[in-house]
mmCIF file of C-alpha atoms in Angstrom:
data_model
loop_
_atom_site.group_PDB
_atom_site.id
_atom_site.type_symbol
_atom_site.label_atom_id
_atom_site.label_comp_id
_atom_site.label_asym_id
_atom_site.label_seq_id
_atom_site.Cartn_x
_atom_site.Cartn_y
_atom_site.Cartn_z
ATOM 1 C CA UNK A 121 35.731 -136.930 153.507
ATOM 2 C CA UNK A 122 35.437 -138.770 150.438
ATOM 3 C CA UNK A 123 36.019 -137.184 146.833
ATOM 4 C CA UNK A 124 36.743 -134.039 148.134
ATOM 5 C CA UNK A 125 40.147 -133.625 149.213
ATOM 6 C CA UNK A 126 41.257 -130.537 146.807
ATOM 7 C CA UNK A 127 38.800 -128.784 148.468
ATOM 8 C CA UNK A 128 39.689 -129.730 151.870
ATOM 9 C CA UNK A 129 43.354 -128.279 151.019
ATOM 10 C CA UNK A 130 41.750 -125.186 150.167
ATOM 11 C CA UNK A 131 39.893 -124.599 153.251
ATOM 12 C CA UNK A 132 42.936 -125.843 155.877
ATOM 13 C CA UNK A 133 45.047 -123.272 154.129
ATOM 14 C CA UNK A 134 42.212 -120.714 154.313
ATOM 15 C CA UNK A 135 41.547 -121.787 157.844
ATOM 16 C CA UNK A 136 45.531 -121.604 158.683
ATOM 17 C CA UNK A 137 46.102 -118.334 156.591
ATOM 18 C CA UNK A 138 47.233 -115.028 158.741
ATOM 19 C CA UNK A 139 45.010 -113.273 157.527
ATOM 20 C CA UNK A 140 40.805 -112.907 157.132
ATOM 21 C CA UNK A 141 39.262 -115.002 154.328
ATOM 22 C CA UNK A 142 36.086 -114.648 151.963
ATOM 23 C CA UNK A 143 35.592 -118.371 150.495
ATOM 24 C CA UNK A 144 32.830 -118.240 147.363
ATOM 25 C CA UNK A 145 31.571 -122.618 147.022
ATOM 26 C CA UNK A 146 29.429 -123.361 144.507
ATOM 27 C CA UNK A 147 27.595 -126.151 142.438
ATOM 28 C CA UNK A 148 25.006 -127.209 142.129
ATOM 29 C CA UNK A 149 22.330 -128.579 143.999
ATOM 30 C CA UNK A 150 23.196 -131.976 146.310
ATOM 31 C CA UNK A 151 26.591 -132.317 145.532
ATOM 32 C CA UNK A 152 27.145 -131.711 149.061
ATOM 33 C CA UNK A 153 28.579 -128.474 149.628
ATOM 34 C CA UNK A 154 26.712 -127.624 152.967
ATOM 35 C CA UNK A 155 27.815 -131.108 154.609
ATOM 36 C CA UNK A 156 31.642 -130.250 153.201
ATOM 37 C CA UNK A 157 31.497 -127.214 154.977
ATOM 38 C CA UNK A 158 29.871 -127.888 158.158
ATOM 39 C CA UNK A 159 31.733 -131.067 158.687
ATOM 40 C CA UNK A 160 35.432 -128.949 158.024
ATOM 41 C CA UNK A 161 34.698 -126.353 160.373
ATOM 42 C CA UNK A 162 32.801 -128.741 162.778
ATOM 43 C CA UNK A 163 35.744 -128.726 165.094
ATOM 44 C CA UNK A 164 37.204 -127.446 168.716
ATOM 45 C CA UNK A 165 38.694 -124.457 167.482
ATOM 46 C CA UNK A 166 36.351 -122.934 165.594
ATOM 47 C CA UNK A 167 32.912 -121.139 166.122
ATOM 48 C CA UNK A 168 30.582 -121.700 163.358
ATOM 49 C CA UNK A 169 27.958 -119.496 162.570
ATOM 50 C CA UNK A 170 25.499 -120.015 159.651
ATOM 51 C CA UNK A 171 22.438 -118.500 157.880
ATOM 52 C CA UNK A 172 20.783 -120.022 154.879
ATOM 53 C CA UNK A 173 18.438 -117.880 152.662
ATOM 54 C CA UNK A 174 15.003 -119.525 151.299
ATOM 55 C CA UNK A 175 13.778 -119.876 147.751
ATOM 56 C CA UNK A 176 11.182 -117.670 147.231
ATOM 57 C CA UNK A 177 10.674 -116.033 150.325
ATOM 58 C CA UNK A 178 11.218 -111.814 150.372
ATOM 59 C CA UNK A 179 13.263 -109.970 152.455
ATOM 60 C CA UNK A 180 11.211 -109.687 155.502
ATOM 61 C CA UNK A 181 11.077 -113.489 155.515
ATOM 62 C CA UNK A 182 14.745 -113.763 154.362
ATOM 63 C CA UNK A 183 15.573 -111.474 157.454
ATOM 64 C CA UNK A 184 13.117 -113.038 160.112
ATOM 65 C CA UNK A 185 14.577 -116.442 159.207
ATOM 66 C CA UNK A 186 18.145 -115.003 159.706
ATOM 67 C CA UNK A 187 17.478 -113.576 163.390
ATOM 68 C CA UNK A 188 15.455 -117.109 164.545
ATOM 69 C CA UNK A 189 18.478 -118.887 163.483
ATOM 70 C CA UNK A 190 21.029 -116.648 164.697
ATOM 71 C CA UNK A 191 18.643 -116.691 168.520
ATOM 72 C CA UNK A 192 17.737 -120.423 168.185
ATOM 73 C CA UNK A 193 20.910 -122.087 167.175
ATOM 74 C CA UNK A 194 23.713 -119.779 168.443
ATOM 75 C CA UNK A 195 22.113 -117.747 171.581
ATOM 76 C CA UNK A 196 22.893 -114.373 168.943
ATOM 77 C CA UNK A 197 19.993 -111.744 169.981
ATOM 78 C CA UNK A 198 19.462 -109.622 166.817
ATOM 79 C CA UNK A 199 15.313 -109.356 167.381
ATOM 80 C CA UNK A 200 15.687 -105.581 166.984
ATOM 81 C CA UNK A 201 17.450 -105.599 163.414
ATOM 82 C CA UNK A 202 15.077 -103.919 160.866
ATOM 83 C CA UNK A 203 18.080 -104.422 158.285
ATOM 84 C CA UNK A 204 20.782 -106.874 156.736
ATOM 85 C CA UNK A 205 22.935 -104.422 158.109
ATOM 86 C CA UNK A 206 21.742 -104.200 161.796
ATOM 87 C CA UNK A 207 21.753 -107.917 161.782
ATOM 88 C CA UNK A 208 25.713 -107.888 160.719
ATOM 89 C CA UNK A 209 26.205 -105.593 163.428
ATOM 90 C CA UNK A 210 25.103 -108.073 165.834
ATOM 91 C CA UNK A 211 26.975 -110.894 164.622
ATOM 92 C CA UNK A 212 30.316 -108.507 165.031
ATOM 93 C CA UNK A 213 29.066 -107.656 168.807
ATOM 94 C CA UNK A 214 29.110 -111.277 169.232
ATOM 95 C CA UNK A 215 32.259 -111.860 167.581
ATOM 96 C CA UNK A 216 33.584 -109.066 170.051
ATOM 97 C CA UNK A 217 32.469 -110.719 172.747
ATOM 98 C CA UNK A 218 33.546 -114.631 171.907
ATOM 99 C CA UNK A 219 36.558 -114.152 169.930
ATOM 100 C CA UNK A 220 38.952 -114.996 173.195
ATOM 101 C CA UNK A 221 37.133 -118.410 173.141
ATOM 102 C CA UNK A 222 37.935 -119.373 170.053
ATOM 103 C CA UNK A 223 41.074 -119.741 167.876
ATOM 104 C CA UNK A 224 38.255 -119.052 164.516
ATOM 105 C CA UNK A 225 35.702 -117.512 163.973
ATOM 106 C CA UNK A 226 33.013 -118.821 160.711
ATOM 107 C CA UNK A 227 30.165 -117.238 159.070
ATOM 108 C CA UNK A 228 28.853 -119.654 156.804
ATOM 109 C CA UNK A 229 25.991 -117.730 154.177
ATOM 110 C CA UNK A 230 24.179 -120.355 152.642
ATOM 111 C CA UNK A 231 22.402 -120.165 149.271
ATOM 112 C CA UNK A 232 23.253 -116.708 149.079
ATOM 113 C CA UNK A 233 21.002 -116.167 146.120
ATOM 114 C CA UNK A 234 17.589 -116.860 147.578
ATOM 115 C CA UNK A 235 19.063 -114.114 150.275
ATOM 116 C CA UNK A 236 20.812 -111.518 147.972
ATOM 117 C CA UNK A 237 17.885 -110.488 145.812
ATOM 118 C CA UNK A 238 18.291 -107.064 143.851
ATOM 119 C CA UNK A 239 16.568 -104.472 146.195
ATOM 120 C CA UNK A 240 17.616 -106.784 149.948
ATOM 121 C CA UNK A 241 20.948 -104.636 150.603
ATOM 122 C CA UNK A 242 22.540 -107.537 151.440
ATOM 123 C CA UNK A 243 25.390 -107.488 149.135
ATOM 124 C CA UNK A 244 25.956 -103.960 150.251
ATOM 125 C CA UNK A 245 25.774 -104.661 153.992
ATOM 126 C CA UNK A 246 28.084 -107.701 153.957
ATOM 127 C CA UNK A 247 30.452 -105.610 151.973
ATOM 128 C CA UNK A 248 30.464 -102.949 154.710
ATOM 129 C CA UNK A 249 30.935 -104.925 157.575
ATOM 130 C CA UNK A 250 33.609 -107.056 155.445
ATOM 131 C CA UNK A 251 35.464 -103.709 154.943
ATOM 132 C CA UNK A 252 35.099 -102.313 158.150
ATOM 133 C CA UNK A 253 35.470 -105.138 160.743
ATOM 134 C CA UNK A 254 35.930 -108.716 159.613
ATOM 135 C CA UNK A 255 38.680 -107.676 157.422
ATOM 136 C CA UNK A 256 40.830 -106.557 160.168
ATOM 137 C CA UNK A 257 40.373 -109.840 162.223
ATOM 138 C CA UNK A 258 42.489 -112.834 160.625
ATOM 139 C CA UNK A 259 40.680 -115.263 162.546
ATOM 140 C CA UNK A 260 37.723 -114.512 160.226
ATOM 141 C CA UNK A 261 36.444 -116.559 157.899
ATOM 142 C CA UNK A 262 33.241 -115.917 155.515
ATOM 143 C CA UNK A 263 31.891 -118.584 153.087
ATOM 144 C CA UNK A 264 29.463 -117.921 150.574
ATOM 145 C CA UNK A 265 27.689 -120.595 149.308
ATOM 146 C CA UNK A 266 25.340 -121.263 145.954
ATOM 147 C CA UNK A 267 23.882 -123.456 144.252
ATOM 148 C CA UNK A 268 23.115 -121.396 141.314
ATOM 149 C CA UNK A 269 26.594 -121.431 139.854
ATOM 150 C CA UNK A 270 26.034 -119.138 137.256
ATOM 151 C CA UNK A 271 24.645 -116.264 139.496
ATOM 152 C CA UNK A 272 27.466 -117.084 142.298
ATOM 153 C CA UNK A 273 29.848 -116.472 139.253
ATOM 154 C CA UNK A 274 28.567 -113.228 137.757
ATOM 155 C CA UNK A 275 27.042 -111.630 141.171
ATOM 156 C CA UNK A 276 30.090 -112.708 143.157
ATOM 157 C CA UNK A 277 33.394 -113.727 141.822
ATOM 158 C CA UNK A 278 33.000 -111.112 139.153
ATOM 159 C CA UNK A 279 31.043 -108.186 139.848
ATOM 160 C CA UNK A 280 32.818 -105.040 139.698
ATOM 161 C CA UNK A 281 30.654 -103.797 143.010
ATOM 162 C CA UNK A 282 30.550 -104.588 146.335
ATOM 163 C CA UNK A 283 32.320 -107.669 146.724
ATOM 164 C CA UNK A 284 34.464 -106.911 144.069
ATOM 165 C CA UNK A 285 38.258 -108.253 144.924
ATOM 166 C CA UNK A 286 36.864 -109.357 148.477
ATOM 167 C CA UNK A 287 37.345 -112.868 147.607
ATOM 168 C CA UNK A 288 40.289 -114.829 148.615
ATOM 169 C CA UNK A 289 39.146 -117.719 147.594
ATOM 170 C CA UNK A 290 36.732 -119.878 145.454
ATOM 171 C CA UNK A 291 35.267 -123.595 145.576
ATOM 172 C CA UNK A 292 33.705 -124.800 142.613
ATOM 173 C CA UNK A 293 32.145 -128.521 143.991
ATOM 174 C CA UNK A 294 31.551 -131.283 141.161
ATOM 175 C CA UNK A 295 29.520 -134.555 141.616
ATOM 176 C CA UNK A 296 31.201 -137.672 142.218
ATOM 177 C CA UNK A 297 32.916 -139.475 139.219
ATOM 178 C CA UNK A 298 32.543 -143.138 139.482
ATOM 179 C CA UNK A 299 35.452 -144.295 141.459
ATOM 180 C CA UNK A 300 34.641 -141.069 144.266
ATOM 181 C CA UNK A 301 30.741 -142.291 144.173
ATOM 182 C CA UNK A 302 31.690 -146.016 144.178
ATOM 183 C CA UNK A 303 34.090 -145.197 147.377
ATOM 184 C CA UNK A 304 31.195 -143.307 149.104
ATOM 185 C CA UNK A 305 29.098 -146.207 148.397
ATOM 186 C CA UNK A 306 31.235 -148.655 150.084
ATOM 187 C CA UNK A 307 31.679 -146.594 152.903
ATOM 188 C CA UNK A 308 28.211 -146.663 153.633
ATOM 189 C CA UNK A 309 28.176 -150.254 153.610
ATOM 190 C CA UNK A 310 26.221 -150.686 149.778
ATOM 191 C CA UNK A 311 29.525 -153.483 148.969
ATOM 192 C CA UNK A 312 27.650 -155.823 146.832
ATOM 193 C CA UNK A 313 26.907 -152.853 144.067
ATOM 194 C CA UNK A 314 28.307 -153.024 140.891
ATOM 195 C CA UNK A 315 30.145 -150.685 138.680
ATOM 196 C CA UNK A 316 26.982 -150.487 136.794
ATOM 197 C CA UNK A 317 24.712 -150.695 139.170
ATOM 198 C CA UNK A 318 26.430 -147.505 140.667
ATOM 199 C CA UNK A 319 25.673 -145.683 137.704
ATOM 200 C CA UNK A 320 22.060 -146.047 137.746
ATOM 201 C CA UNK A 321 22.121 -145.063 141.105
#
């Protein structure tokens, strides 16, 4: 993976670590943080499970895209959760129930802003189920991912609540300088650009 190989340390060691781990990756938007992450953990050993929050939408929405995804792309039934807690408690029963399968165990929250508006409970609820279960398993992982970098800062890495000292690690993703974007270039066969052409690109 191209341009990115501090990060990739980061996440190996996180991913080799003996103990659970609560990864915070932000940046902002298309610098490719949701194709670094599902590409690392896109691999035998590890069960990936991911929910991405919509701009705009409330929580009802926020929380009805969350159990589609969880039924449609991972066979997790959470139809009856009325709450971000409920929900979390069905991603542990699955956890339960898979985590002989599978050396790791992923739950990738994607733009965690959209999701983890002021009145949603989802900070609270994630905080919960981080204390009281995913904590205790070292073959957890959680990422939390945003592409409001300021927010991810001030909600997450340093808010005194909730999350507060949960994090065991943080990603901050940059564009591409030139030689990183004129490497991706030529890997995608674009040979014949220049160094200048690159740059208006």
């Amino acid at each position: 993976m191209i341009g990115r190989a501090k990060e990739l340390v980061i996440l190996n060691e996180a991913l080799t670590s003996d103990r659970a781990e609560m990864i915070v990756v932000y940046g902002r938007r298309r610098v490719g943080k949701t194709y670094m992450i599902e590409e690392f953990y896109n691999r035998p050993n590890c069960c990936l499970v991911s929910l991405i929050g919509q701009s705009g939408a409330n929580m009802s929405t926020q929380l009805s895209n969350a159990k589609n995804r969880l039924l449609d792309k991972h066979g997790i039934a959470c139809n009856e959760a009325k709450n971000w807690s409920e929900l979390f408690d069905g991603i542990k029963n699955y956890h339960q129930s898979i985590k002989n399968e599978h050396e790791n165990f992923v739950l990738f929250i994607d733009e965690l802003p959209w999701i983890a508006t002021a009145r949603s409970g989802f900070v609270g609820a994630l905080s919960y189920i981080w204390n009281s279960y995913f904590e205790k398993h070292q073959n957890v992982t959680v990422v939390l991912c945003g592409s409001a970098a300021s927010w991810m800062v001030k909600k997450v890495i340093e808010e005194k609540g909730g999350l507060h000292q949960r994090i065991t690690r943080q990603i901050p993703l940059y564009p591409f300088n030139l030689q990183e974007s004129e490497a991706y270039l030529k890997e995608r066969g674009f040979h014949y650009l220049s160094r200048k052409e690159i740059v208006d690109v």
